Structure formats: C-alpha cells, structure tokens
mmCIF file of C-alpha atoms in Angstrom:
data_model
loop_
_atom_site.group_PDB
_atom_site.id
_atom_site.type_symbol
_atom_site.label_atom_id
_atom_site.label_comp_id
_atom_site.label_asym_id
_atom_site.label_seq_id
_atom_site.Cartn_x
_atom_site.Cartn_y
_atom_site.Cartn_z
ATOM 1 C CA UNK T 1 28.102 -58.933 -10.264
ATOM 2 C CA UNK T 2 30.711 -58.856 -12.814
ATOM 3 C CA UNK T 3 33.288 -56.171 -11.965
ATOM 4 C CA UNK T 4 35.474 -57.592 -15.146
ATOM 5 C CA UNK T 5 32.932 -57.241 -17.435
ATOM 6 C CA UNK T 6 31.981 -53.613 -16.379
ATOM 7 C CA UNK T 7 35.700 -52.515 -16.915
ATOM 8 C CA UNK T 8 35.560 -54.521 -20.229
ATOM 9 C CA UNK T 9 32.362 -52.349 -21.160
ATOM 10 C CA UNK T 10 33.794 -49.169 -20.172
ATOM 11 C CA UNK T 11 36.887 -49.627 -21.818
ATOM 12 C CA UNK T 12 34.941 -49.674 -24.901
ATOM 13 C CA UNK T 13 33.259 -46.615 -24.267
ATOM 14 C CA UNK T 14 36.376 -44.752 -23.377
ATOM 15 C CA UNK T 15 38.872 -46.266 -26.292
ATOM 16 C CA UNK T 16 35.575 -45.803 -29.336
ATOM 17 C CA UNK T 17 35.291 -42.188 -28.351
ATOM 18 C CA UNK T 18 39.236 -41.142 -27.681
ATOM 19 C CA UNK T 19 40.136 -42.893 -30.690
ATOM 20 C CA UNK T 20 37.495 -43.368 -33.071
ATOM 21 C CA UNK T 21 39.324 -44.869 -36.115
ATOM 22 C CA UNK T 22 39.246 -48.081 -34.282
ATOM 23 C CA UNK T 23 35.752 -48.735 -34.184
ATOM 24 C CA UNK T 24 35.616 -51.864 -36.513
ATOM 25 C CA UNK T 25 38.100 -53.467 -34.032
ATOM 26 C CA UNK T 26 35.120 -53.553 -31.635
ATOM 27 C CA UNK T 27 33.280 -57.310 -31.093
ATOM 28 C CA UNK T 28 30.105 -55.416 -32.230
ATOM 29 C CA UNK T 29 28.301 -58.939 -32.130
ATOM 30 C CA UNK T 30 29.001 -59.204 -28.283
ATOM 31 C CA UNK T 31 28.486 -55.809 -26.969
ATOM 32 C CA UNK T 32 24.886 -56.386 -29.020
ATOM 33 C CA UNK T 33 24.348 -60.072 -27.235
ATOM 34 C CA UNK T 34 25.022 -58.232 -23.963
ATOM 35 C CA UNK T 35 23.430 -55.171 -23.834
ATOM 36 C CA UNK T 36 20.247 -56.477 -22.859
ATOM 37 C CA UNK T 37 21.536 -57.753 -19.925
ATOM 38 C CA UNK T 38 19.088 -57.304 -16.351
ATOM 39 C CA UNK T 39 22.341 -56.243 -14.747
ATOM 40 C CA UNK T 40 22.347 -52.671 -15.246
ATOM 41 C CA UNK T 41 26.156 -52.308 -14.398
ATOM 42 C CA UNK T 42 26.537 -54.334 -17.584
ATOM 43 C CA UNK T 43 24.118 -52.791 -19.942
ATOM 44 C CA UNK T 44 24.726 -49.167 -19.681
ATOM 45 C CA UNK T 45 28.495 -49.314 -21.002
ATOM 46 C CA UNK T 46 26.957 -51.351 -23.699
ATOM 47 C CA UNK T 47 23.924 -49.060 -24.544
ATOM 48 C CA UNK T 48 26.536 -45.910 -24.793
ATOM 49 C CA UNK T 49 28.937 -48.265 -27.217
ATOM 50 C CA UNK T 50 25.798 -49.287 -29.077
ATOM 51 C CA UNK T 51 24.887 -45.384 -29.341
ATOM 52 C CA UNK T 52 28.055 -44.713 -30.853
ATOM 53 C CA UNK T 53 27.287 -47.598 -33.229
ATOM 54 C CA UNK T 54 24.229 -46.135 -34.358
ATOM 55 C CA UNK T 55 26.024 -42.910 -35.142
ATOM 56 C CA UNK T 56 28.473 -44.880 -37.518
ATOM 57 C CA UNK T 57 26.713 -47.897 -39.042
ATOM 58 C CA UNK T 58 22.670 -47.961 -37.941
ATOM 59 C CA UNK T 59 22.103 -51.688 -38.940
ATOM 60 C CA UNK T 60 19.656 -54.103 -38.282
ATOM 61 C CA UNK T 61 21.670 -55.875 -35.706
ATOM 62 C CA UNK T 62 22.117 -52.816 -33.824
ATOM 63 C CA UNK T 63 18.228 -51.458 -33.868
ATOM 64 C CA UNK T 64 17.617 -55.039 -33.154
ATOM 65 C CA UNK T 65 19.582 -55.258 -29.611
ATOM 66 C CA UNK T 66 17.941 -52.115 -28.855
ATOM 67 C CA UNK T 67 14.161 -53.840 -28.848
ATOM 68 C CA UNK T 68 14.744 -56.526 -27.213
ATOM 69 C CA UNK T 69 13.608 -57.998 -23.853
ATOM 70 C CA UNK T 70 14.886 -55.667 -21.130
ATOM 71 C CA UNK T 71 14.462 -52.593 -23.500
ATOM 72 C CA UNK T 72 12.190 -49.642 -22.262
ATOM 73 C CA UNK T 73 12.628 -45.948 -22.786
ATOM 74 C CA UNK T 74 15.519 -45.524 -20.387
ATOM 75 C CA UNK T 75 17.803 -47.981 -22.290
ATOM 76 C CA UNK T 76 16.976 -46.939 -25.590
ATOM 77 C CA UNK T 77 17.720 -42.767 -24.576
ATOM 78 C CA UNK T 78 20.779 -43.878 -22.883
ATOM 79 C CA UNK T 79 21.843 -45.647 -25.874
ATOM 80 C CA UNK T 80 20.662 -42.327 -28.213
ATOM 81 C CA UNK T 81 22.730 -40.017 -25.430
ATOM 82 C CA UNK T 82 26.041 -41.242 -26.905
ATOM 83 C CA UNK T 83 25.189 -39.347 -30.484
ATOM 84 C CA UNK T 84 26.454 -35.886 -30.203
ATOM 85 C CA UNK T 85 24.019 -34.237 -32.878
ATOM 86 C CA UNK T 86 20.941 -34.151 -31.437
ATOM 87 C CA UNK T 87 18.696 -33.487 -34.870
ATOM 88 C CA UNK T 88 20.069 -36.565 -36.500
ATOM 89 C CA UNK T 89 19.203 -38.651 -32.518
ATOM 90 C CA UNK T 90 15.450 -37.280 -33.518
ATOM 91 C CA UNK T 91 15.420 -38.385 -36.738
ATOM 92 C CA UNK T 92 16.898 -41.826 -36.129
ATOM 93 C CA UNK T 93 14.791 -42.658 -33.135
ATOM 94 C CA UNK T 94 11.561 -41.845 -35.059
ATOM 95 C CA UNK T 95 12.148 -43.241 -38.359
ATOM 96 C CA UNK T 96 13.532 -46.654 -36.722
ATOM 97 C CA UNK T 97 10.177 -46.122 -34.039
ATOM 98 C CA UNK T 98 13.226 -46.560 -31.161
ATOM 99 C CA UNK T 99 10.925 -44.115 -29.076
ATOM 100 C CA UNK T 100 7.475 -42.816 -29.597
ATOM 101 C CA UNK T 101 7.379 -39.090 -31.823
ATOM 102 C CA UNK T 102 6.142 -37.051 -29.063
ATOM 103 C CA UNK T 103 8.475 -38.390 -26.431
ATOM 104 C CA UNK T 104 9.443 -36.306 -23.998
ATOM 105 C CA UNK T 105 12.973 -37.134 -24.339
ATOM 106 C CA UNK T 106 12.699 -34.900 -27.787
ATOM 107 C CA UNK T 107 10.965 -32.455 -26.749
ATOM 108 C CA UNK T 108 12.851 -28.701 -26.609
ATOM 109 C CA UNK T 109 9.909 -25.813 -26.894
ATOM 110 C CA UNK T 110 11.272 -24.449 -24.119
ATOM 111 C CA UNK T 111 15.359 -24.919 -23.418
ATOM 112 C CA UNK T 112 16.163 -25.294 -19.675
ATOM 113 C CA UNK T 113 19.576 -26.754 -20.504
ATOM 114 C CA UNK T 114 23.069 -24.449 -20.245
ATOM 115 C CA UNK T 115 25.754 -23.574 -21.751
ATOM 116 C CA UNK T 116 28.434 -24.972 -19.659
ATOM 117 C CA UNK T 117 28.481 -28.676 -20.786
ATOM 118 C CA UNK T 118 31.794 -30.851 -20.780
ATOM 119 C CA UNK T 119 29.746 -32.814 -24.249
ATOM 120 C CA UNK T 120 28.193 -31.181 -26.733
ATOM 121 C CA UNK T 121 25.378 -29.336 -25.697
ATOM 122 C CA UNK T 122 21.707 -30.731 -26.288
ATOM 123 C CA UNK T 123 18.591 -28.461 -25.905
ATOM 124 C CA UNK T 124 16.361 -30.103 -22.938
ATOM 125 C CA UNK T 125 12.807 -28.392 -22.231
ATOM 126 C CA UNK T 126 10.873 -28.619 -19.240
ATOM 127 C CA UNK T 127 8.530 -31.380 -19.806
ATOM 128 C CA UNK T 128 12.137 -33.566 -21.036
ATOM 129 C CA UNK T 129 13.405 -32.646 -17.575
ATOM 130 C CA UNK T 130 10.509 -33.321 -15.633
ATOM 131 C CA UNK T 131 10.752 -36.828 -17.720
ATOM 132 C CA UNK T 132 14.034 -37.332 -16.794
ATOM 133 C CA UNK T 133 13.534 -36.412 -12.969
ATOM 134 C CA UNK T 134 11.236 -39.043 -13.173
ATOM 135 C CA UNK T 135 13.396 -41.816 -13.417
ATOM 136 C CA UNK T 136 15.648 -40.412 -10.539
ATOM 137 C CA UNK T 137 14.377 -43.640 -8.434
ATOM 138 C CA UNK T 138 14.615 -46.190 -11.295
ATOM 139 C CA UNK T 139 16.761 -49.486 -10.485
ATOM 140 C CA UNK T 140 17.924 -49.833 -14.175
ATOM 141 C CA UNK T 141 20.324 -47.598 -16.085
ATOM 142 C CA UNK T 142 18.128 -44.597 -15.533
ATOM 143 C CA UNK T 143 21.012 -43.412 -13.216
ATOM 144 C CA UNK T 144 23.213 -43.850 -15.809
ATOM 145 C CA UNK T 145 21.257 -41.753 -18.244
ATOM 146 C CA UNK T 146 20.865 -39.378 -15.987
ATOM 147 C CA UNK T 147 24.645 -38.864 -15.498
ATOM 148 C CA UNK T 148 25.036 -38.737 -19.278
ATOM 149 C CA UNK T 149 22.041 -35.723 -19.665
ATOM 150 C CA UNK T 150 23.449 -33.707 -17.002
ATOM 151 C CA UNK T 151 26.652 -33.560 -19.337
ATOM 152 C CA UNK T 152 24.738 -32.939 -22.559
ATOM 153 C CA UNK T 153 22.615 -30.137 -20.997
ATOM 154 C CA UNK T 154 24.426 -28.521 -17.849
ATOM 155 C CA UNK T 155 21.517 -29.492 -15.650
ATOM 156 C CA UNK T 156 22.082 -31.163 -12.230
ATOM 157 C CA UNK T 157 19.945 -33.844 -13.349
ATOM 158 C CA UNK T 158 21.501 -36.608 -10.504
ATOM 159 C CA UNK T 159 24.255 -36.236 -7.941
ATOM 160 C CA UNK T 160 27.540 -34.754 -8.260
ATOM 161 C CA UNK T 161 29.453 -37.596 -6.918
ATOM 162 C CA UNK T 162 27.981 -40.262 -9.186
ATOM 163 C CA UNK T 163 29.888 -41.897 -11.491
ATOM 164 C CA UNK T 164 28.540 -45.031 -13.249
ATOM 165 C CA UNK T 165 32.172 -46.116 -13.732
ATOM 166 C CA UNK T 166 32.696 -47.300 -10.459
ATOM 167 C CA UNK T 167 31.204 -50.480 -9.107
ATOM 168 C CA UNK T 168 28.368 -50.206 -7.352
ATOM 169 C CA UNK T 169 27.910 -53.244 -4.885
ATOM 170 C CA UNK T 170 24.478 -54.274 -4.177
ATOM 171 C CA UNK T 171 23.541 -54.592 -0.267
ATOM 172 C CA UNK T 172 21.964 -57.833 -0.587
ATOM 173 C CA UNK T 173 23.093 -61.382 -1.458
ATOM 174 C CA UNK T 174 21.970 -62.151 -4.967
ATOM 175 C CA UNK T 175 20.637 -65.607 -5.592
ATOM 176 C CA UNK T 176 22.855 -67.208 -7.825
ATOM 177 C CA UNK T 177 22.705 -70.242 -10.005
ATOM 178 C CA UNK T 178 25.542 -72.676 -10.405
ATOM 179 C CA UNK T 179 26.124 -71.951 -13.750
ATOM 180 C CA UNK T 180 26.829 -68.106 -12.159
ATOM 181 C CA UNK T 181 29.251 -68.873 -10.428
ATOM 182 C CA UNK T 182 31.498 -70.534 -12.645
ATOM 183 C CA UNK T 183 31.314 -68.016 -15.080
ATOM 184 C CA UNK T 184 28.101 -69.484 -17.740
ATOM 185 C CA UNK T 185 25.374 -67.653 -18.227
#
C-alpha cells in the first residue's frame, strides 16, 4: 500500500479538472510509468489523469500506457470515463483499437441512463449496464469505474457510500519484498 502515492494521484485528478490550464505542469511521463501498476489504488487516479490526457494531446505515449501489461477492458473504460463527450470517447477508442467496436461499453440502442448526473451525462443502454454490473465483483479498478459511470449516467451502478478516494486497507498481510519496504520498486 501506498497511501502517499494515492493522494499524489488524486491530487492530479482533482487540480487537471478544477484548473485545466495547468495541464502541461503535469509529470505526464510518470503518471504513464505508473498507471499500469497491479495496485489498483494506484492505477485508477492514473487511468482518470491519463483520460483527461487523451482528451488534450492523444499521443503515442499515452495509447501506449494504456496497452500495456495489466491493461484489460476495465482500465482502458475507466481511463475513457474521464472524457466528457462521449462521441469523440467512441471514436478515439475505435480508431486507436483501445476497445473492440461492438463493445458493450459503447453501446446506447436503448438509454437506461438519467438525467440527474453531477458529470456530463453519457447515454448507457442495457446490454452497457448489464456489462458494467458485471464487473461489480472485480478486484481491479472495476469499482472505480463503476463509481465514475454512476456519475456519467445517474444509474446506481455501485454503492452509495463508495468513494475510491479514500484508502481502502486490504485485510490481509501482503507479502512484501525488501526493496518494498524501503520505498524501490
């Protein structure tokens, strides 16, 4: 666990989106080294700052940190939930191939989603919800993505009282290496 470097991540997060001129003061190089972390306390802040990379600058780098190692479908939406305009998320997904054309994620034939959303509003259809119920059990940042859909689309998609902010201690002992615990990776 590495409470620091979750606060570090979400400070990103909060200061690119309340102040968006200062987005080139961001160590872009980092947040794309770390993002594929197996700690999914780390990764999500860094898939939502990457997200609002891809909004600004879509560069190799960036499309390149999100198809790496640990990537699968719930990192690479959670990343593509940060982008407020849903129609240009589509098109950027499936010309870079970040997620497969018929994905589920896309999908809005028929809009569940309401009108009462604290972000701006994406369409969600059944078959994107029953998708994203899916990952309700999922041990990665599917809880995270799930937090970020139910504001886009109104839907109760996880628990009220979540909040991926807040450190989340794991039950058991990790095993740790030595280079762990003094702080190399």
């Amino acid at each position: 666990m590495y409470p620091v470097r979750y606060a570090a991540g979400w400070a990103v997060v909060h200061r690119i989106s309340r102040h968006p001129f200062e987005h080139s003061l961001v160590p872009w190089a980092a947040i794309k080294a770390a993002a594929d972390h197996i700690d999914p306390q780390l990764a999500a802040p860094l898939l939502l700052a990457l997200g609002a990379q891809l909004a600004v600058n879509c560069d190799a780098a960036t499309l390149e940190a999100l198809r790496s190692t640990n990537t699968s479908d719930a990192r690479v939406a959670l990343a593509l939930s940060r982008i407020d305009d849903r129609r240009a998320v589509r098109e950027l997904a499936i010309k870079h191939a970040l997620l497969a054309v018929d994905h589920p994620f896309f999908d809005n034939s028929d809009d569940v989603s309401t009108e009462d959303t604290p972000l701006p509003r994406w369409p969600l259809s059944s078959r994107g919800r029953a998708w994203l119920s899916s990952l309700q059990d999922g041990a990665d940042v599917e809880s995270t993505l799930l937090w970020m859909m139910t504001q886009r689309t109104g839907l109760p998609l996880i628990d009220n009282g979540f909040d991926p902010r807040l450190l989340r201690r794991k039950e058991g002992v990790p095993i740790m290496t030595f280079a762990e615990i003094f702080g190399m990776e």
